[in-house]
Every structure is written in structure tokens, then in C-alpha cells.
XYZ file of C-alpha atoms in Angstrom:
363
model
C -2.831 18.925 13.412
C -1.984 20.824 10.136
C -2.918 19.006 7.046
C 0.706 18.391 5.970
C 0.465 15.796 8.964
C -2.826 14.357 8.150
C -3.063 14.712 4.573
C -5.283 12.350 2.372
C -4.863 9.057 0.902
C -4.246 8.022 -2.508
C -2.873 4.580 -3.803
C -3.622 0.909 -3.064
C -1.637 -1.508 -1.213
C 0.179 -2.321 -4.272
C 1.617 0.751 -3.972
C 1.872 0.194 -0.424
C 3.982 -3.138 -0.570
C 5.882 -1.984 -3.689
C 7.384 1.164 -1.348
C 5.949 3.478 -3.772
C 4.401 5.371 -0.623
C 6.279 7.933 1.549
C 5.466 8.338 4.812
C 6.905 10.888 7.806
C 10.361 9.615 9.021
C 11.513 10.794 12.449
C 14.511 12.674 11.226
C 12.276 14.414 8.824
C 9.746 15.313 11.677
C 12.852 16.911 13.929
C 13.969 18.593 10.669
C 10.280 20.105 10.583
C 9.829 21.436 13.909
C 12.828 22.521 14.921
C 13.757 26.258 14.692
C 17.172 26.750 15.900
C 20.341 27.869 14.129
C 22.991 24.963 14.930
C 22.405 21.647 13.437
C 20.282 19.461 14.790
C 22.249 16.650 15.279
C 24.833 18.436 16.829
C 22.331 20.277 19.047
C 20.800 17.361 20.266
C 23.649 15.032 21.195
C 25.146 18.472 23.054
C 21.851 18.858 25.096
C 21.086 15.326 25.761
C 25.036 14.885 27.234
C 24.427 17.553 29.128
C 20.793 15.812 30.830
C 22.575 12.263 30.763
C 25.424 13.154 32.855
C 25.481 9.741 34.018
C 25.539 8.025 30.568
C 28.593 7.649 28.321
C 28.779 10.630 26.019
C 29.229 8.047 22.906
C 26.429 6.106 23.776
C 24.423 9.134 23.181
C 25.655 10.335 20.523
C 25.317 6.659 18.422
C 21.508 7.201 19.698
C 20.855 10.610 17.834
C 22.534 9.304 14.911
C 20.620 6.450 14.989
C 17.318 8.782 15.095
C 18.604 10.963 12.435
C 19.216 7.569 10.086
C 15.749 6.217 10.887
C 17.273 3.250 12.310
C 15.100 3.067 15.688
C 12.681 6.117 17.839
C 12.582 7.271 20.787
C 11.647 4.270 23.106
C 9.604 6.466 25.985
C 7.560 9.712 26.527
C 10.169 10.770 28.678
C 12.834 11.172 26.156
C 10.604 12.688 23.568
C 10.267 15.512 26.438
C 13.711 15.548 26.234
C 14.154 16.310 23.176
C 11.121 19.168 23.012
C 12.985 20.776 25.462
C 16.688 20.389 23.534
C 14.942 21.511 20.932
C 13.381 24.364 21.952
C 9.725 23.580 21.193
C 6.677 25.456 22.064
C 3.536 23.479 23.517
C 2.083 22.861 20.372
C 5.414 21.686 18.415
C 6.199 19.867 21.579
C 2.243 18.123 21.046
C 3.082 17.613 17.984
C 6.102 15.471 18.193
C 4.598 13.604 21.043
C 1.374 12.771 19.063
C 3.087 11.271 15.625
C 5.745 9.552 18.233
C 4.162 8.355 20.905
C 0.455 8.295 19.867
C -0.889 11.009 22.600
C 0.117 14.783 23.122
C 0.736 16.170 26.653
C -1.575 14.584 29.412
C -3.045 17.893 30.741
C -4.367 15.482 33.852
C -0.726 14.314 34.804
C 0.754 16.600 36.885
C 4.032 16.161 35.787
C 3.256 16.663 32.266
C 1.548 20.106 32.784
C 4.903 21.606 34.890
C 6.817 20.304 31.222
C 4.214 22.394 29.490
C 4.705 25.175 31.643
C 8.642 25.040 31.228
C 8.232 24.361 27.656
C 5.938 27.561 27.590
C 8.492 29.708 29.709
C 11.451 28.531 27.369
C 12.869 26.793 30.554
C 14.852 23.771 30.320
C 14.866 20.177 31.200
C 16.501 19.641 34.412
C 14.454 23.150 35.588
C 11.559 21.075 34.872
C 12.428 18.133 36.575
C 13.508 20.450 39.540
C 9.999 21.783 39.796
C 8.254 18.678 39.355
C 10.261 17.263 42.305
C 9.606 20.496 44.425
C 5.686 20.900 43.509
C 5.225 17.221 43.931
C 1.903 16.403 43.773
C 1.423 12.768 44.021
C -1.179 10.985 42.101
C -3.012 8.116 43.225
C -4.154 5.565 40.556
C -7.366 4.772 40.192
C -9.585 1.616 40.207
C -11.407 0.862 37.075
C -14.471 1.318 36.029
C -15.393 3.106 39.660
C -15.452 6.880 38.392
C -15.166 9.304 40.678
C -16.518 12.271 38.841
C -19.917 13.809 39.077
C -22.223 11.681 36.607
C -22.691 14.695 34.429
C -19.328 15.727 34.302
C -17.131 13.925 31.428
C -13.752 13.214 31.233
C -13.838 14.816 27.969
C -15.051 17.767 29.657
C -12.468 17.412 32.751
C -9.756 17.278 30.613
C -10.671 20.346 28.243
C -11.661 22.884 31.215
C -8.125 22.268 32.797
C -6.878 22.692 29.332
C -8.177 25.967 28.981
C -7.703 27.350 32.576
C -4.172 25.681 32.114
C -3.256 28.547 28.957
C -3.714 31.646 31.122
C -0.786 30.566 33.723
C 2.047 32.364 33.237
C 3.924 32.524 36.369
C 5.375 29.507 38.706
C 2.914 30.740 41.839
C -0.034 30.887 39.632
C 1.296 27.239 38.421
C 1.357 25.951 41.864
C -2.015 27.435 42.789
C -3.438 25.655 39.477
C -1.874 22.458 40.476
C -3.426 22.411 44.156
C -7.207 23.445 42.973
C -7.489 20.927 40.637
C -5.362 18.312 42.333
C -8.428 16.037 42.753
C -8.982 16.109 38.788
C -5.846 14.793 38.013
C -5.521 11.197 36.888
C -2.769 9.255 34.761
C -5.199 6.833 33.147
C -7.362 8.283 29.669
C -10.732 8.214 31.081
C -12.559 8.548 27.983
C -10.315 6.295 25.643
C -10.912 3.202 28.939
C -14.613 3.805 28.121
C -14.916 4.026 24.551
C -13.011 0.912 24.379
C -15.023 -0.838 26.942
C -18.221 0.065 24.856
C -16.669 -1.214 21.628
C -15.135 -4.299 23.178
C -18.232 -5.478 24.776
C -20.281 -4.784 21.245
C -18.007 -7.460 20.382
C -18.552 -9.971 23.134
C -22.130 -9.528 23.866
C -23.861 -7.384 20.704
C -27.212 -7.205 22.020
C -26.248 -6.119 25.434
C -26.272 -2.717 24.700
C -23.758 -0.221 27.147
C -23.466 -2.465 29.806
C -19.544 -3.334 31.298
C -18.659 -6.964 31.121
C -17.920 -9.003 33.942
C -14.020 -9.348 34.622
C -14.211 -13.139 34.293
C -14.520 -12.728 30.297
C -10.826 -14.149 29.638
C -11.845 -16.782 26.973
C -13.953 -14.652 25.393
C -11.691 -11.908 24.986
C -9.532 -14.610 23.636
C -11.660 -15.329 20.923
C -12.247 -11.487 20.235
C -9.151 -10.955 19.819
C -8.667 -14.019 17.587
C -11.584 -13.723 15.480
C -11.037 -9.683 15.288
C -8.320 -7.650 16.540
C -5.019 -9.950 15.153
C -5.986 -9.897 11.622
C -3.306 -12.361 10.449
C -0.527 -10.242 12.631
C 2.085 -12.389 13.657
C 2.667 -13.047 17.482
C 5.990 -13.449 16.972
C 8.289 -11.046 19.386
C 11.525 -11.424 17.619
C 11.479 -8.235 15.014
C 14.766 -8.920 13.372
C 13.243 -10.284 9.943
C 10.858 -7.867 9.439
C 11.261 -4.484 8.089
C 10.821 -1.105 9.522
C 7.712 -0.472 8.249
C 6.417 -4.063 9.524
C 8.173 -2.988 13.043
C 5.982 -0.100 13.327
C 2.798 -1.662 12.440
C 3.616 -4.493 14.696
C 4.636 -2.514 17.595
C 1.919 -2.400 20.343
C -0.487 -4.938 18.684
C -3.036 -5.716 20.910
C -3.192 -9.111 22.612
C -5.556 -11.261 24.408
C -3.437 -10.673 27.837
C -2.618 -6.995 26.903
C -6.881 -6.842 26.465
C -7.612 -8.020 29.648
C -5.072 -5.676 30.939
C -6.680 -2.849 29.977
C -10.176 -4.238 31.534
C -8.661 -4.574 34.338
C -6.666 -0.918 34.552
C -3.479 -2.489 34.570
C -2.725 -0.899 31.295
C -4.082 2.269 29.454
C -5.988 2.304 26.590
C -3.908 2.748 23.555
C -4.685 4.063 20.453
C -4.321 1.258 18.067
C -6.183 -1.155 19.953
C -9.161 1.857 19.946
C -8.873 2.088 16.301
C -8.809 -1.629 15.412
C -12.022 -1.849 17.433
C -13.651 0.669 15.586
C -13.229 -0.973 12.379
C -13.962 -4.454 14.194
C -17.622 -2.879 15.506
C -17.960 -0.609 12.032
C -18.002 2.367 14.736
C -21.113 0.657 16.671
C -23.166 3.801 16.559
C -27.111 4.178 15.913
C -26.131 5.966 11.889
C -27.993 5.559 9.121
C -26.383 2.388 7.025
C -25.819 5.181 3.840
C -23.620 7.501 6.008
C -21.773 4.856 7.455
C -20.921 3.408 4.095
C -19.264 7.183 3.761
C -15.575 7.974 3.544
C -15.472 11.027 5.524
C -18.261 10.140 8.059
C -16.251 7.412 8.894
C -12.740 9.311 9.144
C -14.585 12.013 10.843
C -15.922 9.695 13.191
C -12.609 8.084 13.761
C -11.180 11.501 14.212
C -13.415 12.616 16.683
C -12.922 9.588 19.098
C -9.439 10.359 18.834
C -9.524 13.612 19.579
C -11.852 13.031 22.796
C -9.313 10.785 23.874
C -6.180 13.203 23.510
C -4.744 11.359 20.719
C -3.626 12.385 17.219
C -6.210 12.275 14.236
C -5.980 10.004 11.537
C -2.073 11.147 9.735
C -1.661 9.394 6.275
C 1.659 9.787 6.907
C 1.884 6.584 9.447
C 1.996 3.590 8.024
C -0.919 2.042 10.248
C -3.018 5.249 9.674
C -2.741 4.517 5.946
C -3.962 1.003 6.090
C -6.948 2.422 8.300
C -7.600 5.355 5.945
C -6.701 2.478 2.677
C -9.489 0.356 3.990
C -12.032 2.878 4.612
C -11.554 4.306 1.099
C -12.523 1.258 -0.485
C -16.270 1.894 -0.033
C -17.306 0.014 -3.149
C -16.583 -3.346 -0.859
C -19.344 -4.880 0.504
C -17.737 -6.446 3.030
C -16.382 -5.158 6.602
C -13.741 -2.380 6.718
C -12.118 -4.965 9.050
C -12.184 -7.611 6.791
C -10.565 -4.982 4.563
C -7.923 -4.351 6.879
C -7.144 -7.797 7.946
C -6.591 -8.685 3.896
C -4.056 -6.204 3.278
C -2.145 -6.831 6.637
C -2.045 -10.812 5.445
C -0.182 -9.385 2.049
C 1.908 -7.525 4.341
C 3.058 -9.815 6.487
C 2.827 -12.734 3.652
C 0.599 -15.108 5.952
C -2.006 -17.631 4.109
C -4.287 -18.547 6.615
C -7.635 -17.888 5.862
C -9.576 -14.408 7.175
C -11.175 -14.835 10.674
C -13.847 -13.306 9.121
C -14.071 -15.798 6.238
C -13.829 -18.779 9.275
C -17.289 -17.212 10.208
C -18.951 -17.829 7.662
């Protein structure tokens, strides 16, 4: 993404928990990417009546205002399409919404999501889209976990990136449904590369000197205690959102779990990207680096960056607030102690909890 969405990081969490830093608001985002001459709250609620036939006119119009005040987001993947195609948007604006919104760009291994892209790319509109994908209709089966079913040589990094780039030189709907029937056995809806990553990361955690080997399913308690000891950093459990403010809504949202863990062993649930991020601070990136480049700013944001992009999900963007917390404990490089431990401190101030760091229990 362009640097006005990633940026760089400056402050403390003084600043942080004072409001003193500004980050991206989804009205602010819209405002950003969208081109068209009629305003764009009028534009959407007249485009978004027009795809919810079914749905009380009213009712959506109280939910674009309530995206243009910042009061809630989208709440699936399949309205932010919606709205790229309202909108207007181009692949890469349309990526570019779906990344800051919904933590990954367009799946280029779901079918469904590569006939949007090719709408979005033809300037066609949503129920066209929907038309096609019901016409085309190439089911996908999903797959067990671990079992791969690739070639051993051939990553999904690799998968995903050739039908990328065979993907940009379709321009017509017969060379679209010839693209979708050769490489109908690639397609998948799980994130190949983010299940594995994590798995490597996660059992770092639960068994450190047993290198790249999976762990056995029956790991439950363990997990547990990972997830404990690691991944909640002081995060409150607590569903119920209404004391808690925006900005401690979106860092909540999605925390990772012991059952929501397991889950994704097991393939029940995909790999998201915070959980892949709090592991890599919980591990210190578990790579074979010298201990003087690891202790470096950038090698660590670049390496953070990197698994992010090999898992189709948006770099580091300071404009988050969880992104800033990573990027906020990574920067403070003169600690000796974990970035984790880093993390976990500031999310305690956050959400004003006293108990005592897991890390600090350790010891």
C-alpha cells in the first residue's frame, strides 16, 4: 500500500491513551478512494437500496450514516464488495478498502472473489457480478488440514501469485470462464500459507525444541496455556462491548482465544491476521537471525511485513490502532525485554487491568 496508509510511528502510549494520535476512520477512507461526482453518502445509500431490494430503504440509509459518523463498519466482506462496486472502485482501490477493513484484499483462490475482480475491472456492477458468479458456478470443496494437496515444491505463496498474474491479462467474460476451469483445482477458500506460518509459530510456543514439526490435535490444554501465558496479554474476555470505547472495540475485535486457536488447528476457522501477528511478537519472529538484527526496528517490521504480504494481508498501517501498538512496541528497542512483554504492558494501560504480566508470572 502507499505510504499515506502505512506511514511511520511516532509517540508513546501516553500519547496513545491521551487521544493525541489520529488514526484512519472509515468515513475518511471512503472519502479517499472514492472518485465520483455525487456525494458519497448520497451515492451509497442510492446504490445499496437499489442491491437490498428486500431491506427497508431507512434501514439502509441509518447504516451509511452510521459509517459516515464512525459509529460502527462494515460487519462482512460481502458488503465491503458492495460498496467497491457502489463506489466505483478499481481492483486496487477495491484491495485497498478490503485490506484496512477487513484485514485481507481479494482472495485470488476464491472463485467468487476473482468474477468481483473481473466486474470491478470491467466497471460492471453488483448484481452483474452476482449473476455471473451464479452462472459460472464453480463450486469449491474445502479442504482438510494440514493434508496439502499441492506438489511439495510448489507453494501456496507461489499458487496464489501465478494465478494473480495470469488473472491481469483477462479481459473478456470467455477468457474469464476459460481461466476459471484451468485452474479450478488451485482454488481453495482457506490461506494456505497464513494456516502454516501460524502452525510453525504456534508450535515454537508449545514445544520450542521441536523444530517444524505439526502438533498433535489433542494439544487443547496446552493451547490453553499458550494462549494464557501469551496471546491474551491482559485483554479482557469479556463479550459485552458497550463500556468500552471505539478504539478498545477495534483492538478487541477478533482476539484470539483458546477455542478460536484450536479452531484454526483444526481448519474450522482461517487464520487471521491478528492472531499471526501476536504470535510473531510471542516467538520474537522464531527465525535462525543474528540476535543484533533482530534487536532492529526495520528488520523486524520488514519481517512482519513480509509474512503479511505472503499471506495476502495488508502490511503493517500506523494508521490502525492495533498496528500502532505492534509498530509502538517494536520501536522501543532500548528494552531488554520481549516485544511481547512490550505489547502486553501497554494493552494492560489500555484496558486499565492490574494483574500482573504473564510474562512476569514466569519468572
Amino acid at each position: 500500500m502507499a505510504d499515506k496508509y502505512t506511514g511511520k510511528t511516532e509517540g508513546t502510549i501516553d500519547d496513545f491513551l491521551k487521544g493525541n494520535v489520529t488514526f484512519w476512520k472509515f468515513s475518511r477512507l471512503l472519502k479517499e478512494l472514492y472518485q465520483g461526482e455525487e456525494p458519497l453518502a448520497r451515492r451509497l445509500t442510492r446504490k445499496l437500496t437499489e442491491y437490498n431490494s428486500d431491506e427497508d430503504g431507512e434501514r439502509t440509509a441509518r447504516r451509511v450514516r452510521n459509517w459516515m459518523h464512525d459509529r460502527n463498519l462494515p460487519k462482512n466482506r460481502e458488503e465491503i464488495f458492495k460498496i467497491c462496486f457502489a463506489l466505483e472502485l478499481d481492483e486496487q482501490r477495491a484491495e485497498t478498502l478490503l485490506g484496512i477493513t477487513v484485514e485481507r484484499g481479494i482472495h485470488y483462490r476464491n472463485p467468487r472473489e476473482l468474477i468481483y475482480a473481473y466486474c470491478l475491472r470491467r466497471k460492471g456492477d453488483y448484481p452483474e457480478a452476482v449473476k455471473k458468479v451464479r452462472e459460472i458456478n464453480i463450486p469449491v470443496e474445502k479442504k482438510e488440514m494440514p493434508a496439502c494437496t499441492y506438489k511439495e515444491n510448489e507453494t501456496t505463496v507461489e499458487i496464489t501469485g501465478y494465478i494473480r498474474s495470469r488473472f491481469e491479462h483477462v479481459r473478456s467474460e470467455d477468457e474469464l470462464r476459460e481461466f476459471l476451469e484451468i485452474h479450478r483445482e488451485k482454488f481453495g477458500l482457506q490461506h494456505w500459507a497464513a494456516y502454516r506460518k501460524f502452525r510453525k509459530m504456534l508450535n515454537y510456543l508449545l514445544h520450542p525444541s521441536s523444530g517444524d514439526d505439526f502438533l498433535p490435535d489433542e494439544q487443547e490444554y496446552s493451547i490453553r496455556k499458550v494462549v494464557d501465558q501469551y496471546l491474551r496479554m491482559g485483554v479482557p474476555y469479556e463479550k459485552k462491548s458497550g463500556r468500552y470505547t471505539q478504539i478498545q472495540r477495534e483492538i478487541k475485535q477478533h482476539w484470539p482465544s483458546a477455542k478460536t486457536i484450536y479452531e484454526m488447528c483444526s481448519g474450522k476457522l482461517d487464520v487471521d491476521r491478528k492472531t499471526l501477528l501476536l504470535l510473531y511478537l510471542a516467538t520474537e519472529g522464531e527465525v535462525d537471525t543474528d540476535a543484533a538484527d533482530m534487536r532492529s526496528i526495520s528488520e523486524h517490521r520488514r519481517r512482519m511485513d513480509l509474512m503479511l504480504a505472503e499471506c495476502g494481508m495488508p502490511v503493517l498501517n500506523v494508521h490502525c490502532p492495533f498496528d500502532y501498538l505492534i509498530l509502538l512496541a517494536v520501536n522501543q528497542n532500548g528494552e531488554e525485554d520481549f516485544i511481547g512483554y512490550r505489547m502486553e504492558r501497554m494493552l494492560r494501560k489500555i484496558f486499565d487491568t492490574n494483574k500482573p504480566a504473564a510474562y512476569l508470572l514466569e519468572k
